[in-house]
mmCIF file of C-alpha atoms in Angstrom:
data_model
loop_
_atom_site.group_PDB
_atom_site.id
_atom_site.type_symbol
_atom_site.label_atom_id
_atom_site.label_comp_id
_atom_site.label_asym_id
_atom_site.label_seq_id
_atom_site.Cartn_x
_atom_site.Cartn_y
_atom_site.Cartn_z
ATOM 1 C CA MET A 1 -33.129 8.470 -3.567
ATOM 2 C CA ALA A 2 -33.478 6.597 -6.721
ATOM 3 C CA ALA A 3 -34.105 3.458 -4.684
ATOM 4 C CA LYS A 4 -36.838 5.146 -2.687
ATOM 5 C CA ASP A 5 -38.608 6.359 -5.806
ATOM 6 C CA ARG A 6 -38.323 2.984 -7.331
ATOM 7 C CA ASP A 7 -39.861 1.297 -4.237
ATOM 8 C CA ARG A 8 -42.612 3.876 -4.107
ATOM 9 C CA PHE A 9 -43.677 3.246 -7.661
ATOM 10 C CA SER A 10 -42.947 -0.460 -7.798
ATOM 11 C CA THR A 11 -45.761 -2.849 -8.641
ATOM 12 C CA ALA A 12 -45.465 -4.761 -5.408
ATOM 13 C CA THR A 13 -45.777 -1.590 -3.380
ATOM 14 C CA ARG A 14 -48.746 -0.427 -5.409
ATOM 15 C CA LEU A 15 -50.470 -3.785 -5.011
ATOM 16 C CA ARG A 16 -49.844 -3.807 -1.283
ATOM 17 C CA LEU A 17 -51.273 -0.286 -0.926
ATOM 18 C CA LEU A 18 -54.193 -1.156 -3.116
ATOM 19 C CA GLY A 19 -54.867 -4.294 -1.007
ATOM 20 C CA GLU A 20 -54.748 -2.307 2.218
ATOM 21 C CA GLN A 21 -57.161 0.292 0.867
ATOM 22 C CA THR A 22 -59.517 -2.387 -0.393
ATOM 23 C CA ALA A 23 -59.369 -4.220 2.931
ATOM 24 C CA ALA A 24 -60.181 -0.986 4.766
ATOM 25 C CA ARG A 25 -63.191 -0.345 2.496
ATOM 26 C CA VAL A 26 -64.464 -3.912 2.957
ATOM 27 C CA TYR A 27 -64.066 -3.680 6.723
ATOM 28 C CA ARG A 28 -65.998 -0.383 6.801
ATOM 29 C CA SER A 29 -68.803 -1.753 4.620
ATOM 30 C CA GLN A 30 -69.118 -4.899 6.758
ATOM 31 C CA ASN A 31 -69.431 -2.795 9.878
ATOM 32 C CA ARG A 32 -72.184 -0.753 8.255
ATOM 33 C CA ARG A 33 -74.040 -3.907 7.105
ATOM 34 C CA GLN A 34 -73.824 -5.491 10.527
ATOM 35 C CA ALA A 35 -75.269 -2.368 12.099
ATOM 36 C CA HIS A 36 -78.207 -2.421 9.682
ATOM 37 C CA ARG A 37 -78.659 -6.216 9.543
ATOM 38 C CA SER A 38 -81.656 -7.542 11.420
ATOM 39 C CA ARG A 39 -81.243 -10.311 13.941
ATOM 40 C CA LEU A 40 -83.730 -12.557 12.144
ATOM 41 C CA THR A 41 -81.743 -14.725 9.807
ATOM 42 C CA GLY A 42 -83.126 -17.018 7.157
ATOM 43 C CA ARG A 43 -82.542 -20.065 9.327
ATOM 44 C CA ALA A 44 -84.328 -18.490 12.280
ATOM 45 C CA ALA A 45 -87.291 -17.528 10.086
ATOM 46 C CA PHE A 46 -87.503 -21.056 8.696
ATOM 47 C CA LEU A 47 -87.323 -22.526 12.197
ATOM 48 C CA ALA A 48 -90.080 -20.174 13.388
ATOM 49 C CA LEU A 49 -92.216 -21.192 10.411
ATOM 50 C CA ILE A 50 -91.720 -24.890 11.209
ATOM 51 C CA VAL A 51 -92.576 -24.388 14.896
ATOM 52 C CA CYS A 52 -95.730 -22.410 14.054
ATOM 53 C CA SER A 53 -96.893 -25.019 11.575
ATOM 54 C CA LEU A 54 -96.327 -27.785 14.151
ATOM 55 C CA VAL A 55 -98.341 -25.881 16.744
ATOM 56 C CA VAL A 56 -101.196 -25.380 14.288
ATOM 57 C CA ALA A 57 -101.054 -28.994 13.133
ATOM 58 C CA LEU A 58 -101.070 -30.398 16.680
ATOM 59 C CA ALA A 59 -103.619 -28.044 18.292
ATOM 60 C CA TYR A 60 -106.758 -29.908 17.178
ATOM 61 C CA PRO A 61 -105.497 -33.428 17.976
ATOM 62 C CA MET A 62 -104.371 -32.264 21.416
ATOM 63 C CA ARG A 63 -107.776 -30.742 22.085
ATOM 64 C CA GLN A 64 -109.429 -33.994 21.018
ATOM 65 C CA TYR A 65 -107.062 -35.980 23.221
ATOM 66 C CA VAL A 66 -107.848 -33.850 26.276
ATOM 67 C CA SER A 67 -111.612 -34.019 25.702
ATOM 68 C CA GLN A 68 -111.462 -37.790 25.234
ATOM 69 C CA ARG A 69 -109.464 -38.158 28.459
ATOM 70 C CA ASP A 70 -112.213 -36.170 30.239
ATOM 71 C CA GLU A 71 -114.881 -38.440 28.775
ATOM 72 C CA ILE A 72 -112.953 -41.525 29.854
ATOM 73 C CA ALA A 73 -112.668 -40.145 33.386
ATOM 74 C CA ASP A 74 -116.425 -39.454 33.448
ATOM 75 C CA GLN A 75 -117.219 -42.957 32.226
ATOM 76 C CA GLU A 76 -114.912 -44.491 34.834
ATOM 77 C CA ARG A 77 -116.624 -42.449 37.538
ATOM 78 C CA LEU A 78 -120.046 -43.603 36.311
ATOM 79 C CA ALA A 79 -118.842 -47.209 36.291
ATOM 80 C CA GLN A 80 -117.663 -46.900 39.889
ATOM 81 C CA GLU A 81 -121.005 -45.395 40.910
ATOM 82 C CA ALA A 82 -122.841 -48.226 39.160
ATOM 83 C CA GLU A 83 -120.677 -50.799 40.948
ATOM 84 C CA ALA A 84 -121.402 -49.140 44.301
ATOM 85 C CA ARG A 85 -125.135 -49.106 43.559
ATOM 86 C CA THR A 86 -124.978 -52.780 42.541
ATOM 87 C CA GLU A 87 -123.331 -53.637 45.856
ATOM 88 C CA GLU A 88 -126.029 -51.702 47.733
ATOM 89 C CA LEU A 89 -128.754 -53.590 45.877
ATOM 90 C CA ARG A 90 -127.060 -56.941 46.572
ATOM 91 C CA ASP A 91 -126.932 -56.065 50.269
ATOM 92 C CA GLU A 92 -130.597 -55.066 50.216
ATOM 93 C CA LYS A 93 -131.494 -58.318 48.447
ATOM 94 C CA SER A 94 -129.674 -60.382 51.059
ATOM 95 C CA ARG A 95 -131.411 -58.466 53.871
ATOM 96 C CA LEU A 96 -134.797 -59.042 52.237
ATOM 97 C CA GLN A 97 -134.161 -62.792 52.525
ATOM 98 C CA ASP A 98 -134.265 -62.405 56.336
ATOM 99 C CA ASP A 99 -137.734 -62.750 57.916
ATOM 100 C CA ALA A 100 -136.858 -60.517 60.880
ATOM 101 C CA TYR A 101 -135.933 -57.671 58.511
ATOM 102 C CA ILE A 102 -139.222 -58.072 56.619
ATOM 103 C CA LYS A 103 -141.174 -57.916 59.891
ATOM 104 C CA ARG A 104 -139.318 -54.790 60.945
ATOM 105 C CA LEU A 105 -140.080 -53.105 57.597
ATOM 106 C CA ALA A 106 -143.747 -54.044 57.865
ATOM 107 C CA ARG A 107 -143.943 -52.605 61.370
ATOM 108 C CA GLU A 108 -142.228 -49.348 60.393
ATOM 109 C CA HIS A 109 -143.799 -48.607 57.028
ATOM 110 C CA LEU A 110 -147.162 -50.386 57.160
ATOM 111 C CA HIS A 111 -147.766 -49.910 60.909
ATOM 112 C CA TYR A 112 -148.358 -53.625 61.486
ATOM 113 C CA LEU A 113 -148.632 -54.824 65.058
ATOM 114 C CA LEU A 114 -147.896 -58.115 66.694
ATOM 115 C CA PRO A 115 -150.695 -59.744 68.701
ATOM 116 C CA GLY A 116 -151.040 -58.022 72.060
ATOM 117 C CA GLU A 117 -149.472 -54.713 71.046
ATOM 118 C CA THR A 118 -151.337 -51.422 71.152
ATOM 119 C CA SER A 119 -150.914 -48.748 68.494
ATOM 120 C CA TYR A 120 -150.981 -45.044 69.207
ATOM 121 C CA THR A 121 -151.324 -42.432 66.488
ATOM 122 C CA VAL A 122 -150.727 -38.729 67.068
ATOM 123 C CA VAL A 123 -153.000 -36.605 64.913
ATOM 124 C CA ASP A 124 -152.415 -33.023 63.862
ATOM 125 C CA PRO A 125 -155.566 -31.040 64.738
ATOM 126 C CA ASP A 126 -155.302 -28.812 61.654
ATOM 127 C CA ALA A 127 -155.078 -31.813 59.335
ATOM 128 C CA VAL A 128 -158.201 -33.351 60.935
ATOM 129 C CA LYS A 129 -160.296 -30.298 60.042
ATOM 130 C CA GLU A 130 -159.372 -30.560 56.387
ATOM 131 C CA ARG A 131 -159.889 -34.335 56.194
ATOM 132 C CA ASN A 132 -163.329 -34.412 57.744
ATOM 133 C CA GLY A 133 -164.818 -32.595 54.771
ATOM 134 C CA LYS A 134 -165.411 -29.474 56.758
ATOM 135 C CA PRO A 135 -165.012 -26.199 54.953
ATOM 136 C CA ASP A 136 -161.596 -24.610 55.010
ATOM 137 C CA GLU A 137 -160.916 -20.857 55.129
ATOM 138 C CA SER A 138 -162.827 -20.271 51.883
ATOM 139 C CA GLY A 139 -165.978 -21.764 53.427
ATOM 140 C CA ARG A 140 -166.190 -24.603 50.871
ATOM 141 C CA PRO A 141 -165.375 -28.285 51.265
ATOM 142 C CA TRP A 142 -162.071 -29.529 49.860
ATOM 143 C CA HIS A 143 -163.669 -31.585 47.080
ATOM 144 C CA SER A 144 -165.387 -28.491 45.675
ATOM 145 C CA ASN A 145 -162.043 -26.708 45.511
ATOM 146 C CA LEU A 146 -160.537 -29.746 43.796
ATOM 147 C CA TRP A 147 -163.217 -29.885 41.088
ATOM 148 C CA ASP A 148 -163.006 -26.135 40.558
ATOM 149 C CA GLY A 149 -159.269 -26.534 39.992
ATOM 150 C CA VAL A 150 -159.890 -29.303 37.424
ATOM 151 C CA ASP A 151 -162.514 -27.197 35.638
ATOM 152 C CA SER A 152 -160.254 -24.133 35.531
ATOM 153 C CA ALA A 153 -157.418 -26.261 34.130
ATOM 154 C CA ASP A 154 -159.702 -27.460 31.312
ATOM 155 C CA ARG A 155 -160.698 -23.906 30.443
ATOM 156 C CA GLY A 156 -157.145 -22.538 30.382
#
């Protein structure tokens, strides 16, 4: 019994018991801290800050880049249209060098005739009434209506 009492009060036993109690307290306090600890650590907050600052820093240059790419695409489209129009004008120029094409244009647009041909013109009867200087529905000739319109424009 004397040996048991001696072991119970020995320094090594006391230190071991004290260490176990301290370890149990530390374990309990760590569990409580982990339960209350937020998931956002300092590293994660710093990383989020860096990412946000990069997004803010790159937003304007990216917008400029996209708008400039759109302008380049528009200018390329305009250049292609200009090239197509240039080709059309070159074709027209080469056709205008041909005498047969010039004669055909003169016949179509200027109503020219070759010797021996007869021209026929179909006239709209309503248009003839107005062109002959006869009064229209208002009972006045067209030139009177024209001058009245000019006079009313000067007054207004």
